[in-house]
Coordinates of C-alpha atoms and ligand atoms in Angstrom, one line a residue:
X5 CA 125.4 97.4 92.8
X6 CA 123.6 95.6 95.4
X7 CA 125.8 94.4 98.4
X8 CA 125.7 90.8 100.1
X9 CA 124.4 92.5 103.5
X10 CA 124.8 90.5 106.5
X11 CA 125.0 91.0 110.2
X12 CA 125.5 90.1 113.8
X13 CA 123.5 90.9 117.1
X14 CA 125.2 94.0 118.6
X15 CA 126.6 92.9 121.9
X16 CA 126.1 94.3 125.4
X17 CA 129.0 96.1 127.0
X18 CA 128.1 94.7 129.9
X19 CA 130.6 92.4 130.3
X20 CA 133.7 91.0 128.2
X21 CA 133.0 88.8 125.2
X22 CA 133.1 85.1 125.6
X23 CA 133.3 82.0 122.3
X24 CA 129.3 82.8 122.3
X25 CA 129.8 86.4 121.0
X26 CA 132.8 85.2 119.1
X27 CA 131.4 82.2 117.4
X28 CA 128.6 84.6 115.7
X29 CA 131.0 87.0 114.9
X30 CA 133.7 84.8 113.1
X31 CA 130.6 82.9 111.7
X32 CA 129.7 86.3 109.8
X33 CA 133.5 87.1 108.8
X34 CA 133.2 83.4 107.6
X35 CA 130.1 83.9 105.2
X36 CA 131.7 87.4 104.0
X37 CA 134.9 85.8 102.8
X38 CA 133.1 83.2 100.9
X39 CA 131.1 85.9 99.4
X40 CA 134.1 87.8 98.3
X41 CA 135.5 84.7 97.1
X42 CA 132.5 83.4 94.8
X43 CA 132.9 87.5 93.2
X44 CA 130.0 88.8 95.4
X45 CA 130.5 92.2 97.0
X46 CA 129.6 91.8 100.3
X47 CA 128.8 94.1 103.5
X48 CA 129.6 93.0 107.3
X49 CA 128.3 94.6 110.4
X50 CA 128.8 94.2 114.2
X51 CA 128.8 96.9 117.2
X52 CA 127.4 97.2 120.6
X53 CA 124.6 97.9 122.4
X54 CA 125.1 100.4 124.7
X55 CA 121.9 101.4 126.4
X56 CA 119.4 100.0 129.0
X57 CA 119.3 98.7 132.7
X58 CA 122.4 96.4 132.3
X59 CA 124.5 98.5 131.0
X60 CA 124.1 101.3 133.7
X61 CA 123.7 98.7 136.5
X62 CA 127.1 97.6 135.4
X63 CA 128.5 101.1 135.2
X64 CA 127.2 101.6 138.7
X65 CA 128.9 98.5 139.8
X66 CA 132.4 100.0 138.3
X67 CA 131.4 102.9 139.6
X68 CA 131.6 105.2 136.3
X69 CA 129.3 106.8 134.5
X70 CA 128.0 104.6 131.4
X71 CA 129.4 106.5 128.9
X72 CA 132.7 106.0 130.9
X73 CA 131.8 102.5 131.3
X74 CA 131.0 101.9 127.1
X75 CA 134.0 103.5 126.4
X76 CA 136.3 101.4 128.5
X77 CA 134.4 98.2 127.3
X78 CA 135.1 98.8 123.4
X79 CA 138.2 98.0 123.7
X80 CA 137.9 94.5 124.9
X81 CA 135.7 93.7 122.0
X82 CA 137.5 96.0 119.2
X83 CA 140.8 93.6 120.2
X84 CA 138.9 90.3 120.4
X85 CA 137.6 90.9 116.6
X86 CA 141.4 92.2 115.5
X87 CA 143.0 88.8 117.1
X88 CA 140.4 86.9 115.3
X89 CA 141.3 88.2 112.4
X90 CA 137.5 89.7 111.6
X91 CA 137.4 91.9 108.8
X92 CA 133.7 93.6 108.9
X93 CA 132.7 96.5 106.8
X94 CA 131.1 98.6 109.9
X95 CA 131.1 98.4 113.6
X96 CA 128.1 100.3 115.1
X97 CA 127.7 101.7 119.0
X98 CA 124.4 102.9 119.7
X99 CA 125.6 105.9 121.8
X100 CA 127.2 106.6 118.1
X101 CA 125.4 110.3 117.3
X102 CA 125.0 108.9 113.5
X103 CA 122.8 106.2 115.9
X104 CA 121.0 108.4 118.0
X105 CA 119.8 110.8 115.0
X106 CA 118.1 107.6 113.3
X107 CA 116.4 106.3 116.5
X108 CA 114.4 110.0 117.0
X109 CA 113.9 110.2 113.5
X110 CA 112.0 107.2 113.1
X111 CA 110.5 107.3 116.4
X112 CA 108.8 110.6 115.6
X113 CA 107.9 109.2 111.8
X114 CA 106.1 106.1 113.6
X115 CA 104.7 108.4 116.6
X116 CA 103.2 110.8 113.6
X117 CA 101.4 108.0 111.6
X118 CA 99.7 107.1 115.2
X119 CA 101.3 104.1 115.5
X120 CA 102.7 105.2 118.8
X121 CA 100.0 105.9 122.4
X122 CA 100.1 106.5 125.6
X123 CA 98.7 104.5 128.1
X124 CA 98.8 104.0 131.9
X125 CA 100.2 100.1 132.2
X126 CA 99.9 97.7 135.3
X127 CA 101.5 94.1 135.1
X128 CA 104.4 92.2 136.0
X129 CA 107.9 93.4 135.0
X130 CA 111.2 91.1 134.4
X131 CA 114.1 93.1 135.6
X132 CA 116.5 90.8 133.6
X133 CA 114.1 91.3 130.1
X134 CA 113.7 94.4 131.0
X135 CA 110.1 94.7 130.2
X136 CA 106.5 93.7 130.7
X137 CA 105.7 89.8 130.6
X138 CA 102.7 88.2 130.5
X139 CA 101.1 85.9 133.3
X140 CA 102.2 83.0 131.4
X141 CA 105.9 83.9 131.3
X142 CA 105.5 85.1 134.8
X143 CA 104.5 80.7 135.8
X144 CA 107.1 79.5 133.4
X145 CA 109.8 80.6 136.5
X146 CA 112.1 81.5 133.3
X147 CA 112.4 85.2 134.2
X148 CA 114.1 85.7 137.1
X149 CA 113.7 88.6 139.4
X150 CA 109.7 89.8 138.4
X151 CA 108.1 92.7 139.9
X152 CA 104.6 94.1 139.5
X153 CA 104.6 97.8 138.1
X154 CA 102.0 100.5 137.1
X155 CA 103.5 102.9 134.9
X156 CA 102.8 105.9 132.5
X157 CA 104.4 104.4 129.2
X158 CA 104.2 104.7 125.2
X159 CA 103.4 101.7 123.1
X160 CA 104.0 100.8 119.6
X161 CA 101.1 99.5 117.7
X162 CA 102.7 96.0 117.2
X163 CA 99.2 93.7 117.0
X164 CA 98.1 95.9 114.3
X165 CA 100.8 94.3 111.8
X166 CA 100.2 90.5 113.4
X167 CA 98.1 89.3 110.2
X168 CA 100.6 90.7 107.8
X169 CA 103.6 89.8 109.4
X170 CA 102.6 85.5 109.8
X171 CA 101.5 86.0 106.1
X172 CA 104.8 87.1 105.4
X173 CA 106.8 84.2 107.4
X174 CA 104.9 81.6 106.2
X175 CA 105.3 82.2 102.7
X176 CA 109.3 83.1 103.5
X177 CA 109.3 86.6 102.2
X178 CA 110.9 86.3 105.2
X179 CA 112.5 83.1 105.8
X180 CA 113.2 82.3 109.5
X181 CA 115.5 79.3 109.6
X182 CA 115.9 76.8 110.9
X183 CA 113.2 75.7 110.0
X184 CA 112.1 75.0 113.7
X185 CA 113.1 78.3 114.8
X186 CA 110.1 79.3 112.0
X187 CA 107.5 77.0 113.3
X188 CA 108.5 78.3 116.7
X189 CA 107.7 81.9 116.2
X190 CA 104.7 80.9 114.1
X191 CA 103.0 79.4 116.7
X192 CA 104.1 82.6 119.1
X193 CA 102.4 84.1 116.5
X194 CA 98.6 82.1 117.0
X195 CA 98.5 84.2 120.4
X196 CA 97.0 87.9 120.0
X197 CA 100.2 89.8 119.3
X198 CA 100.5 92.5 122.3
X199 CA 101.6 96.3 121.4
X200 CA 105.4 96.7 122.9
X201 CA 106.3 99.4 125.5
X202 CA 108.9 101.1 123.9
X203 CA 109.2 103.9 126.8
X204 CA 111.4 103.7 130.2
X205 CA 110.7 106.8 132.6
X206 CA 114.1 108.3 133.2
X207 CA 112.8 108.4 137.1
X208 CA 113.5 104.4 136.3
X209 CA 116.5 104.4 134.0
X210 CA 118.3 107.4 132.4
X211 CA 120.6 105.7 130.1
X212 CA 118.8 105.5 127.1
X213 CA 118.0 108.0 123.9
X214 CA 115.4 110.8 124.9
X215 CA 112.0 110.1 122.8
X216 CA 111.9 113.3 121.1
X217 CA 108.6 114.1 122.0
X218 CA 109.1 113.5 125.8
X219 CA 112.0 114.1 127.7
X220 CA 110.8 112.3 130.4
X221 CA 110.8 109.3 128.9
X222 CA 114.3 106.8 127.3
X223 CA 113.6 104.5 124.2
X224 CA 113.7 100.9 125.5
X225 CA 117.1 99.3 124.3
X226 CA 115.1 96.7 121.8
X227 CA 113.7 99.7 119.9
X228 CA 117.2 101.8 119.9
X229 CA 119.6 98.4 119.4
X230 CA 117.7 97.0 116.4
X231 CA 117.4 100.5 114.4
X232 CA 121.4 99.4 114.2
X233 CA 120.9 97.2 111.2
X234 CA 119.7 100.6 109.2
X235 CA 121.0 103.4 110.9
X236 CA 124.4 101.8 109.9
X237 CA 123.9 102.2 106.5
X238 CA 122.3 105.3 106.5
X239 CA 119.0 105.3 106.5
X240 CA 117.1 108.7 106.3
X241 CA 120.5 110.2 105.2
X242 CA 122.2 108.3 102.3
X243 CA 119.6 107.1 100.2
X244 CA 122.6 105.3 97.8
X245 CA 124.7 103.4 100.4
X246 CA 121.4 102.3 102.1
X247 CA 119.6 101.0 98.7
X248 CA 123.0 99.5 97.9
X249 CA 122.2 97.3 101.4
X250 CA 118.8 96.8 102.4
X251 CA 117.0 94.4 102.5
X252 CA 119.3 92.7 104.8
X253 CA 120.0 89.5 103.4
X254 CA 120.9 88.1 107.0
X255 CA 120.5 89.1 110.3
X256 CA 122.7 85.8 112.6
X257 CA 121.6 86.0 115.8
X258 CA 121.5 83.3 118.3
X259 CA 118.3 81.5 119.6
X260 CA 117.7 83.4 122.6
X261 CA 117.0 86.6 120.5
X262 CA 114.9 85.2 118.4
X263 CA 111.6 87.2 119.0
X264 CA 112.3 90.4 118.9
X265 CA 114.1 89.7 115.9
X266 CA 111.6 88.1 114.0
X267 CA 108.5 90.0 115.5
X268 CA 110.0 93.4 116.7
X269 CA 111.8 94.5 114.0
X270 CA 109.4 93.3 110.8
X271 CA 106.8 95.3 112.5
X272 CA 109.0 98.2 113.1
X273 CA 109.9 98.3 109.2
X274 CA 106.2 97.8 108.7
X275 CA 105.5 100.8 110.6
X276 CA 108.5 102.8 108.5
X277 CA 107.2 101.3 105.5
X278 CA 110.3 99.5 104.6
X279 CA 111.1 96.2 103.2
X280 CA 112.1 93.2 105.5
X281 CA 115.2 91.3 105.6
X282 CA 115.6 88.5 103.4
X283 CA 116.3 86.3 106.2
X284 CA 116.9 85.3 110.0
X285 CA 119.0 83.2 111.0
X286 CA 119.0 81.5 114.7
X287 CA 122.0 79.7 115.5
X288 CA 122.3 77.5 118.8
X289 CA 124.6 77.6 121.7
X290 CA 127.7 76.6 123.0
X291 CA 127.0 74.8 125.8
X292 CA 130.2 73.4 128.4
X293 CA 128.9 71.2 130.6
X294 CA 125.6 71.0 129.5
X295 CA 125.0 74.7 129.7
X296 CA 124.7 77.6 127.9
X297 CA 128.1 79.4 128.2
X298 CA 127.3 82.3 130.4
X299 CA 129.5 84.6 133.1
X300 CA 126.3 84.3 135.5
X301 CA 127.1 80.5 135.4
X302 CA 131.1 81.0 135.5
X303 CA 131.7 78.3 132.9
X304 CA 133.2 80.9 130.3
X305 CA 135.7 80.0 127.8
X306 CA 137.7 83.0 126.8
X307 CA 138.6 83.3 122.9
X308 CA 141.7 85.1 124.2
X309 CA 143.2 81.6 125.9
X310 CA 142.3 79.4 123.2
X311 CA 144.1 81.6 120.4
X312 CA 147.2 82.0 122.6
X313 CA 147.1 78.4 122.9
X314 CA 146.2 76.7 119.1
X315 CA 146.4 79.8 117.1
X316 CA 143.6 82.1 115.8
X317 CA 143.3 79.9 112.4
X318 CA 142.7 76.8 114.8
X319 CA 139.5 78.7 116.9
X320 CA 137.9 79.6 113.9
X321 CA 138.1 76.1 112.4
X322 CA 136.9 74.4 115.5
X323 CA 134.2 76.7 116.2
X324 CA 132.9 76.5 112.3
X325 CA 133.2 72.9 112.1
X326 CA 131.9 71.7 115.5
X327 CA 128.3 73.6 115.7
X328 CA 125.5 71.9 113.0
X329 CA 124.6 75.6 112.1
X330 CA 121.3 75.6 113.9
X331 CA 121.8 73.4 116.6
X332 CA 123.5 73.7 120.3
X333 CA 126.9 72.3 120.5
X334 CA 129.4 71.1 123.7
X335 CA 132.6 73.2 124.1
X336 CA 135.7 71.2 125.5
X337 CA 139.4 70.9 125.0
X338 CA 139.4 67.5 123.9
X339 CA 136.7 68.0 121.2
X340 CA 138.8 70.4 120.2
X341 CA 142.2 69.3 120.3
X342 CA 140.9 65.7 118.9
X343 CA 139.5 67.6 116.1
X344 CA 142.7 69.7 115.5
X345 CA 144.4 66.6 115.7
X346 CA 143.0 64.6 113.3
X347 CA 141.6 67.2 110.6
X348 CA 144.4 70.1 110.8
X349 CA 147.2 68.2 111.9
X350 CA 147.4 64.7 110.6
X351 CA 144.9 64.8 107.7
X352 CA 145.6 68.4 106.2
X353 CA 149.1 69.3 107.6
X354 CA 150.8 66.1 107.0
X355 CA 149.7 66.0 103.9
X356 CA 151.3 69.6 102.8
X357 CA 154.7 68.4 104.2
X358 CA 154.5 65.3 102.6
X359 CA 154.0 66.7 98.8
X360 CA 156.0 69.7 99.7
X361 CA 159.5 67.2 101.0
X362 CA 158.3 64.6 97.2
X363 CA 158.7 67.7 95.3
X364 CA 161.8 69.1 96.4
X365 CA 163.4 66.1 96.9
X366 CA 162.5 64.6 93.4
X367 CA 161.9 67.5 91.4
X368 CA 164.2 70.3 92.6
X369 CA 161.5 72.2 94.2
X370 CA 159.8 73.3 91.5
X371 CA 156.1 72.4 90.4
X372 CA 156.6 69.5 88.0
X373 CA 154.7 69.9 84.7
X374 CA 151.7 67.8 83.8
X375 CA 150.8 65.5 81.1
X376 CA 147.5 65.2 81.8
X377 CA 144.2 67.5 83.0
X378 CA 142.5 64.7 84.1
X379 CA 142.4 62.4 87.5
X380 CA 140.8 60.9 90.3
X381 CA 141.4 64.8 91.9
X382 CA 140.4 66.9 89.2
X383 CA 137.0 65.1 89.2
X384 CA 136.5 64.6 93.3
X385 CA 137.2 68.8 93.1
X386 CA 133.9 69.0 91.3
X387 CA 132.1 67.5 93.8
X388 CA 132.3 70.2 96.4
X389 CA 129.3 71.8 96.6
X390 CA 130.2 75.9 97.4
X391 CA 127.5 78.0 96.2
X392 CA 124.2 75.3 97.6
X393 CA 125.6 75.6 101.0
X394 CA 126.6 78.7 101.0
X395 CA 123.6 79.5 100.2
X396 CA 121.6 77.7 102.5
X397 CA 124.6 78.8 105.4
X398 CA 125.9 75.2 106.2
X399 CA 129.2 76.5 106.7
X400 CA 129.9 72.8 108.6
X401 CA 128.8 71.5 105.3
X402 CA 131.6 73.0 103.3
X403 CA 133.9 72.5 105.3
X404 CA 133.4 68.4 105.7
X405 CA 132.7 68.4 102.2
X406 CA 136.4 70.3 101.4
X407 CA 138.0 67.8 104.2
X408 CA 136.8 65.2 102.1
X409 CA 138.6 66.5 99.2
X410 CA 141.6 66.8 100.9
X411 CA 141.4 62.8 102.2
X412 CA 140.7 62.2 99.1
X413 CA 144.2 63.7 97.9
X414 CA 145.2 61.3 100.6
X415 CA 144.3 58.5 99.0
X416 CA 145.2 59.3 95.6
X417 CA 148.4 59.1 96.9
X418 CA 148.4 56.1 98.7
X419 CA 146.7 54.0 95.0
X420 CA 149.9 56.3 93.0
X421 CA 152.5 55.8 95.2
X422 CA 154.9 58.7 93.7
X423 CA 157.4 58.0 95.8
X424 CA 157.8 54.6 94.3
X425 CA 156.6 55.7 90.9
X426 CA 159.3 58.3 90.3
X427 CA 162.1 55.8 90.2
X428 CA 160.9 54.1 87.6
X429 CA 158.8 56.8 85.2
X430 CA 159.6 60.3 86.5
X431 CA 157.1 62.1 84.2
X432 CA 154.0 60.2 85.6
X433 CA 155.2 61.0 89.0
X434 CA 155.4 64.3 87.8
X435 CA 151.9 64.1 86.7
X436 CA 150.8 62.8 89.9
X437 CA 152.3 65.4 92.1
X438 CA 151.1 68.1 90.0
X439 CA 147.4 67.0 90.9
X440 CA 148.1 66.4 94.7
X441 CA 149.9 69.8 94.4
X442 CA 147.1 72.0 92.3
X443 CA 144.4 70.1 94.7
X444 CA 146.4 71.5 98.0
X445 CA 145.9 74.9 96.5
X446 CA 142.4 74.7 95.6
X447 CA 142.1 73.5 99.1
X448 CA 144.1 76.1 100.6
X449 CA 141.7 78.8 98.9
X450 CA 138.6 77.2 99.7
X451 CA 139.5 77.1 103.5
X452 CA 140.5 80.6 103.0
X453 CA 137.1 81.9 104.5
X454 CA 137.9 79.7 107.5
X455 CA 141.7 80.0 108.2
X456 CA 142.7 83.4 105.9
X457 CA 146.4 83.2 108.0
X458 CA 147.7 79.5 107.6
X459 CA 145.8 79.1 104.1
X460 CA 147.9 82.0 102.9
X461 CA 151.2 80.6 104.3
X462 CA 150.3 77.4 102.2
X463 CA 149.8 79.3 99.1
X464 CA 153.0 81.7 99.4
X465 CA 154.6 78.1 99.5
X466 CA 153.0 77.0 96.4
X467 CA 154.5 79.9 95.0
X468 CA 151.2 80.7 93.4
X469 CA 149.2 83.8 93.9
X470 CA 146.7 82.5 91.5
X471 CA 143.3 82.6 93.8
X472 CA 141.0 81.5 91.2
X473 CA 138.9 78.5 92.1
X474 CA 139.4 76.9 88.6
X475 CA 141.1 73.8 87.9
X476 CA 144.6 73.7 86.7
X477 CA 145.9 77.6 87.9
X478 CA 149.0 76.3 89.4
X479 CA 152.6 76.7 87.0
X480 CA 154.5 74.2 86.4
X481 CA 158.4 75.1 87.5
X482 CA 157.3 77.7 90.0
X483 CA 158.9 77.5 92.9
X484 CA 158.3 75.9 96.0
X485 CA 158.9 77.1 99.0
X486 CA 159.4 74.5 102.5
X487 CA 158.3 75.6 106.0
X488 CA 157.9 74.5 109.4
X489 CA 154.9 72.2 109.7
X490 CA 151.6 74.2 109.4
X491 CA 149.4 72.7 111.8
X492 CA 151.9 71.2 114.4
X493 CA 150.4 68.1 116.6
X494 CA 149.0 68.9 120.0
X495 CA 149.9 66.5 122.8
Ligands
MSP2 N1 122.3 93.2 122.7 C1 121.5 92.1 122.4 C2 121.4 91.9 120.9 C3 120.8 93.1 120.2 S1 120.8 92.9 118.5 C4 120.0 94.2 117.9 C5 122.1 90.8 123.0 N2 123.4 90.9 123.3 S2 124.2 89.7 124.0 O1 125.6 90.2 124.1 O2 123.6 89.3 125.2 O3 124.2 88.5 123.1 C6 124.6 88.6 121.8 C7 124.5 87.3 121.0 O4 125.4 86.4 121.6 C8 123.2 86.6 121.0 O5 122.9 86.2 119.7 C9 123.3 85.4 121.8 O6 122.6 84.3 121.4 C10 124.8 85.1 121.6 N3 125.3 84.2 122.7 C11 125.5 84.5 124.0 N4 125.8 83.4 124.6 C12 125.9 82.4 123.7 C13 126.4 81.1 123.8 N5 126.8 80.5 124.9 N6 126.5 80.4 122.6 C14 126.2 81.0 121.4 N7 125.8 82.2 121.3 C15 125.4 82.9 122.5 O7 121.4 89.8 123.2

């Protein structure tokens, strides 16, 4: 059966993750659980990249070799996914031997259909890109540290797939969204296409895989880190689990990443002869300040803080609901506590006490029975739109549309008035806490994706187990069970 395969960028060891690497990485956990939950089977993969210039430079700054240095970085990340409650299917590191087999396997398949040369190279290097730029990238001033360099190196015949590849964007066999981020590369795309060095001398850098058909020479960390998204599934060595996966149906990635991505690899799978993912999938950034979150700028939030301080359930809401998939959004702690305030704690929390104190003090704790299927609730419930957005990734989407919902339960409550109502017709009461009740699970299960922790908590109170997204699941006389408030108010 084919899988729902999605994935993140691998991320450099090179330093600790920060809510950029995060955000991507719940964002993918977040897709996956709604997958699961529509009946979809679905496969999730992150790692890290371990090779290239940054990643020894770093080890040479800690003064260990870079396996050493890899090794004592996993950790860091391997925790930050466990705390965040990430449940992926896979987690990939490229100095992984099942990693290094693909890489020199395909790069001796590509080298022996000629679409690999050798050629003697002069132009300007970017030490932070780590690789050749043009003249024009060299005036833009965006690159940093540039040197010029003459060099012995092997090239991949990129420009020969140019024509094939802009056919295939513009008519979305692979769909690059936004659809900005499409025109974007599109136009990349009306320049001749260059062919891409895919060689570093080891006199240069060592920390790389060997070419295996010159040991002189290391794969350049592009080539090596996006064979990830197939040597995970094991291409070239198990034909079933890799047909159960590819085509990817989403590679996330953030904006920065966006052309070797959407250039790089589709001509790499050209060159293999292999399909192309469904789709790309470029979200913004989290800026604070104005800027991109980044340790060179010191204006890092760490993941770790924030989930000490609101809870894991709490990050991933914020970080879900605050970023228009697609666009750049601000990180602070007022954004976020306002949010937190107003969505988790007054509109959604309250709310779940407030039923949950009706019930047990009018009805002994225990669902009251229904006389009726229909109400205001049971049609507003129809309204959210799951499988569109999911579809089209506006995970913001859902989740305004599901808060919606829940004011709308809100409301309902404020036109019944149950309170008053059960003194003088306890049956309609009944009736009307039933529907505020069923809504709250229905909610509870949709935010599931978002918050699996504090959803569950408000479901084991509901005393239903019942996870199906249909109307009307919750038994009457089952037990309810009273808590601590879920989401309490931050001051
Ligand atoms: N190793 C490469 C990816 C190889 S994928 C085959 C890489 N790693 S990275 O660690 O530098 O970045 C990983 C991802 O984090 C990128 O998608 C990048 O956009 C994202 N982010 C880094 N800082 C970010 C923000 N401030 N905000 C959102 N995402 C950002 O690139």
């Amino acid at each position: 059966m084919q899988k729902y395969f999605l994935t993140t960028p691998i991320y450099y060891v090179n330093d600790k993750p920060h809510i950029g690497h995060a955000y991507t990485t719940i964002l993918a956990d977040t897709i996956s659980r709604y997958r699961k939950l529509v009946g979809d089977t679905s496969f999730f993969l992150t790692g890290l990249d371990e090779h290239g210039l940054k990643v020894q430079q770093a080890a040479e700054k800690n003064s260990k070799s870079p396996q050493d240095h890899c090794d004592g970085m996993t950790p860091a990340f391997l925790n930050l996914w466990k705390e965040l409650n990430i449940d992926y299917d896979d987690f990939i590191r490229t100095t992984e031997q099942r990693h290094i087999e693909v890489v020199q396997h395909i790069l001796s398949e590509v080298n022996n259909s000629g679409d690999i040369y050798i050629d003697e190279y002069e132009g300007w290097y970017s030490v932070s890109e780590e690789r050749f730029i043009t003249e024009k990238e060299v005036d833009s001033g965006q690159f940093g540290d540039v040197k010029k360099l003459k060099e012995k190196n092997y090239f991949f015949k990129m420009s020969k797939y140019q024509e094939e590849l802009i056919n295939k964007i513009q008519n979305d066999e692979l769909k690059i969204q936004p659809e900005s981020r499409k025109n974007e590369v599109l136009s990349f795309l009306k320049n001749n296409l260059s062919d891409l060095c895919i060689s570093r001398p080891k006199s240069r850098l060592e920390w790389g895989i060997e070419l295996p058909f010159d040991k002189d020479y290391v794969t350049y960390v592009w080539f090596d880190a996006l064979i990830n998204y197939i040597s995970s599934i094991g291409f070239s060595k198990d034909s079933d689990k890799f047909k159960e996966c590819w085509p990817a149906d989403v590679h996330l990635i953030g904006k920065d990443i966006l052309t070797t991505h959407a250039v790089y690899w589709p001509t790499m799978l050209m060159s293999i002869g292999l399909p192309l993912p469904k789709r790309i999938f470029a979200h913004g950034w989290w800026l604070t300040d104005s800027k991109k979150m980044s340790k060179s700028l010191g204006n890092v939030v760490s993941p770790l803080a924030l989930i000490d301080d609101f809870g894991v359930d709490a990050v991933r809401y914020y970080l879900m609901s605050d970023m228009v998939l697609g666009m750049d959004a601000t990180f602070s702690s007022q954004s976020f506590e306002k949010k937190y305030n107003s969505d988790l704690a007054n509109d959604f929390g309250n709310l779940v006490s407030r039923i949950s104190k009706l019930i047990e003090n009018n009805f002994d704790s225990k669902i009251p029975n229904f006389s009726s299927n229909e109400s205001d609730l049971s049609e507003n419930y129809e309204h959210i739109k799951l499988s569109n957005n999911l579809e089209e990734l506006k995970i913001d989407k859902i989740i305004n549309d599901i808060m919606n919902f829940i004011r709308s339960i809100n409301i309902y409550m404020e036109k019944n008035e149950p309170w008053k109502l059960v003194k003088v017709d306890k049956e309609k009461a009944g009736n009307v806490l039933y529907h505020c009740a069923e809504s709250l699970r229905l909610a509870a299960i949709l935010l599931s994706p978002i918050m699996p922790k504090k959803t569950e908590k408000i479901l084991e109170n509901l005393g239903c187990s019942d996870k199906s997204l249909k109307w009307g699941k919750l038994l009457p006389n089952s037990s309810l069970k009273t808590s601590e408030p879920i989401f309490p108010r931050i001051n």
